[in-house]
Amino acid sequence: MDRSQHLGELQYAIMRVLWEEGEATVARVVDRLPRAQRRALTTIATMLTKLEKKGVVDHRVEGRQFIYIPKVRESDVHRSMVAELTERLFKGDVGALVNHLISEQEIDRGELARLKSLIADRQRKEKPNGR
């Protein structure tokens, strides 16, 4: 996913519906959006057209309805958007991002234990020669 495919808040909410549903009409997307992101059918239709131009959704026609299908995986969007955030705010320094999250967010003991386990797993997967 390149920079031109960065998703705004409403676009991301629409994509979440498509990822969860697998495919959906405009009306179904509107129905499934969280209340805070709900807009008129025409607005969501316009956003879906923009997402299609970006290359992140496709559509097929059934009768008189367009059925929209995601073309990118949610994990790919997460990876791209986190990479962009890391680059923009922390000059690409992943350690600085993690440090910020740990020092600025409330994290309970259970979550800290889970994070330690994730780090230990990652260290075990690393080859002795540094990859």
mmCIF file of C-alpha atoms in Angstrom:
data_model
loop_
_atom_site.group_PDB
_atom_site.id
_atom_site.type_symbol
_atom_site.label_atom_id
_atom_site.label_comp_id
_atom_site.label_asym_id
_atom_site.label_seq_id
_atom_site.Cartn_x
_atom_site.Cartn_y
_atom_site.Cartn_z
ATOM 1 C CA MET A 1 0.000 0.000 0.000
ATOM 2 C CA ASP A 2 1.640 3.249 -1.061
ATOM 3 C CA ARG A 3 1.127 6.768 0.286
ATOM 4 C CA SER A 4 -1.742 7.447 -2.144
ATOM 5 C CA GLN A 5 -3.652 4.652 -0.423
ATOM 6 C CA HIS A 6 -3.439 6.132 3.076
ATOM 7 C CA LEU A 7 -6.894 5.865 4.622
ATOM 8 C CA GLY A 8 -8.673 8.606 6.493
ATOM 9 C CA GLU A 9 -10.937 7.867 9.460
ATOM 10 C CA LEU A 10 -14.146 7.394 7.463
ATOM 11 C CA GLN A 11 -12.375 5.420 4.742
ATOM 12 C CA TYR A 12 -10.885 3.115 7.360
ATOM 13 C CA ALA A 13 -14.313 2.628 8.987
ATOM 14 C CA ILE A 14 -15.765 1.705 5.586
ATOM 15 C CA MET A 15 -12.924 -0.736 4.956
ATOM 16 C CA ARG A 16 -13.490 -2.364 8.356
ATOM 17 C CA VAL A 17 -17.074 -3.092 7.327
ATOM 18 C CA LEU A 18 -15.873 -4.617 4.059
ATOM 19 C CA TRP A 19 -13.225 -6.715 5.823
ATOM 20 C CA GLU A 20 -15.789 -7.968 8.333
ATOM 21 C CA GLU A 21 -18.497 -8.631 5.741
ATOM 22 C CA GLY A 22 -16.270 -9.799 2.896
ATOM 23 C CA GLU A 23 -18.389 -7.717 0.509
ATOM 24 C CA ALA A 24 -21.254 -5.267 0.898
ATOM 25 C CA THR A 25 -23.622 -2.883 -0.832
ATOM 26 C CA VAL A 26 -23.547 0.817 -0.007
ATOM 27 C CA ALA A 27 -26.675 0.374 2.135
ATOM 28 C CA ARG A 28 -25.068 -2.491 4.062
ATOM 29 C CA VAL A 29 -21.933 -0.418 4.672
ATOM 30 C CA VAL A 30 -24.046 2.460 6.026
ATOM 31 C CA ASP A 31 -25.965 0.068 8.304
ATOM 32 C CA ARG A 32 -22.763 -1.471 9.680
ATOM 33 C CA LEU A 33 -20.810 1.738 10.251
ATOM 34 C CA PRO A 34 -20.440 2.879 13.860
ATOM 35 C CA ARG A 35 -22.863 5.711 14.633
ATOM 36 C CA ALA A 36 -20.070 8.289 14.714
ATOM 37 C CA GLN A 37 -19.127 7.471 11.100
ATOM 38 C CA ARG A 38 -22.613 7.089 9.626
ATOM 39 C CA ARG A 39 -23.277 9.337 6.670
ATOM 40 C CA ALA A 40 -25.846 9.580 3.891
ATOM 41 C CA LEU A 41 -25.906 6.801 1.306
ATOM 42 C CA THR A 42 -24.619 9.215 -1.331
ATOM 43 C CA THR A 43 -21.648 10.195 0.846
ATOM 44 C CA ILE A 44 -20.689 6.559 1.452
ATOM 45 C CA ALA A 45 -21.158 5.785 -2.257
ATOM 46 C CA THR A 46 -18.784 8.656 -3.077
ATOM 47 C CA MET A 47 -16.247 7.392 -0.539
ATOM 48 C CA LEU A 48 -16.425 3.892 -2.012
ATOM 49 C CA THR A 49 -15.800 5.337 -5.470
ATOM 50 C CA LYS A 50 -12.736 7.154 -4.094
ATOM 51 C CA LEU A 51 -11.528 3.957 -2.439
ATOM 52 C CA GLU A 52 -11.941 2.157 -5.753
ATOM 53 C CA LYS A 53 -9.873 4.833 -7.516
ATOM 54 C CA LYS A 54 -7.177 4.318 -4.863
ATOM 55 C CA GLY A 55 -7.207 0.630 -5.706
ATOM 56 C CA VAL A 56 -8.256 -0.651 -2.282
ATOM 57 C CA VAL A 57 -11.753 -1.828 -3.247
ATOM 58 C CA ASP A 58 -13.385 -3.261 -6.331
ATOM 59 C CA HIS A 59 -17.018 -3.791 -7.221
ATOM 60 C CA ARG A 60 -19.302 -6.015 -9.201
ATOM 61 C CA VAL A 61 -22.844 -5.286 -10.307
ATOM 62 C CA GLU A 62 -25.838 -7.357 -9.227
ATOM 63 C CA GLY A 63 -28.999 -6.060 -10.779
ATOM 64 C CA ARG A 64 -28.936 -2.355 -10.046
ATOM 65 C CA GLN A 65 -26.631 -2.571 -7.022
ATOM 66 C CA PHE A 66 -22.883 -2.325 -6.738
ATOM 67 C CA ILE A 67 -21.349 -4.911 -4.419
ATOM 68 C CA TYR A 68 -18.019 -3.679 -3.026
ATOM 69 C CA ILE A 69 -15.151 -6.026 -2.219
ATOM 70 C CA PRO A 70 -11.900 -5.170 -0.413
ATOM 71 C CA LYS A 71 -8.758 -5.601 -2.537
ATOM 72 C CA VAL A 72 -6.277 -5.112 0.322
ATOM 73 C CA ARG A 73 -5.940 -6.986 3.575
ATOM 74 C CA GLU A 74 -6.502 -5.279 6.899
ATOM 75 C CA SER A 75 -3.050 -6.373 8.096
ATOM 76 C CA ASP A 76 -1.433 -4.695 5.060
ATOM 77 C CA VAL A 77 -3.250 -1.438 5.812
ATOM 78 C CA HIS A 78 -2.188 -1.616 9.474
ATOM 79 C CA ARG A 79 1.414 -2.265 8.490
ATOM 80 C CA SER A 80 1.454 0.617 6.035
ATOM 81 C CA MET A 81 -0.251 3.127 8.311
ATOM 82 C CA VAL A 82 1.915 2.234 11.330
ATOM 83 C CA ALA A 83 5.042 2.490 9.160
ATOM 84 C CA GLU A 84 3.914 5.908 7.949
ATOM 85 C CA LEU A 85 3.167 7.060 11.503
ATOM 86 C CA THR A 86 6.517 5.753 12.715
ATOM 87 C CA GLU A 87 8.340 7.541 9.908
ATOM 88 C CA ARG A 88 6.452 10.799 10.308
ATOM 89 C CA LEU A 89 6.502 11.092 14.119
ATOM 90 C CA PHE A 90 9.623 9.141 15.076
ATOM 91 C CA LYS A 91 11.827 9.409 11.972
ATOM 92 C CA GLY A 92 11.460 5.673 11.400
ATOM 93 C CA ASP A 93 12.705 4.736 14.886
ATOM 94 C CA VAL A 94 10.517 1.788 15.956
ATOM 95 C CA GLY A 95 12.131 1.770 19.410
ATOM 96 C CA ALA A 96 11.078 5.396 19.923
ATOM 97 C CA LEU A 97 7.501 4.475 18.949
ATOM 98 C CA VAL A 98 7.430 1.548 21.386
ATOM 99 C CA ASN A 99 9.034 3.664 24.109
ATOM 100 C CA HIS A 100 6.405 6.346 23.561
ATOM 101 C CA LEU A 101 3.562 3.833 23.768
ATOM 102 C CA ILE A 102 4.907 2.219 26.929
ATOM 103 C CA SER A 103 5.652 5.477 28.712
ATOM 104 C CA GLU A 104 2.564 7.437 27.623
ATOM 105 C CA GLN A 105 -0.182 4.810 27.866
ATOM 106 C CA GLU A 106 -1.749 3.133 30.874
ATOM 107 C CA ILE A 107 -0.719 -0.519 30.688
ATOM 108 C CA ASP A 108 -1.838 -3.050 33.280
ATOM 109 C CA ARG A 109 0.354 -5.903 34.521
ATOM 110 C CA GLY A 110 -1.351 -8.460 32.314
ATOM 111 C CA GLU A 111 -0.720 -6.416 29.193
ATOM 112 C CA LEU A 112 2.900 -5.792 30.210
ATOM 113 C CA ALA A 113 3.370 -9.546 30.658
ATOM 114 C CA ARG A 114 1.885 -10.127 27.201
ATOM 115 C CA LEU A 115 4.233 -7.528 25.689
ATOM 116 C CA LYS A 116 7.245 -9.137 27.390
ATOM 117 C CA SER A 117 6.172 -12.490 25.976
ATOM 118 C CA LEU A 118 5.876 -11.013 22.462
ATOM 119 C CA ILE A 119 9.378 -9.531 22.749
ATOM 120 C CA ALA A 120 10.786 -12.839 24.027
ATOM 121 C CA ASP A 121 9.121 -14.715 21.157
ATOM 122 C CA ARG A 122 10.578 -12.268 18.647
ATOM 123 C CA GLN A 123 14.042 -12.626 20.164
ATOM 124 C CA ARG A 124 13.828 -16.432 19.928
ATOM 125 C CA LYS A 125 12.882 -16.171 16.250
ATOM 126 C CA GLU A 126 15.886 -13.995 15.452
ATOM 127 C CA LYS A 127 18.863 -15.894 14.099
ATOM 128 C CA PRO A 128 22.109 -15.689 16.116
ATOM 129 C CA ASN A 129 23.851 -13.785 13.328
ATOM 130 C CA GLY A 130 21.318 -10.930 13.570
ATOM 131 C CA ARG A 131 19.260 -12.257 10.610
#
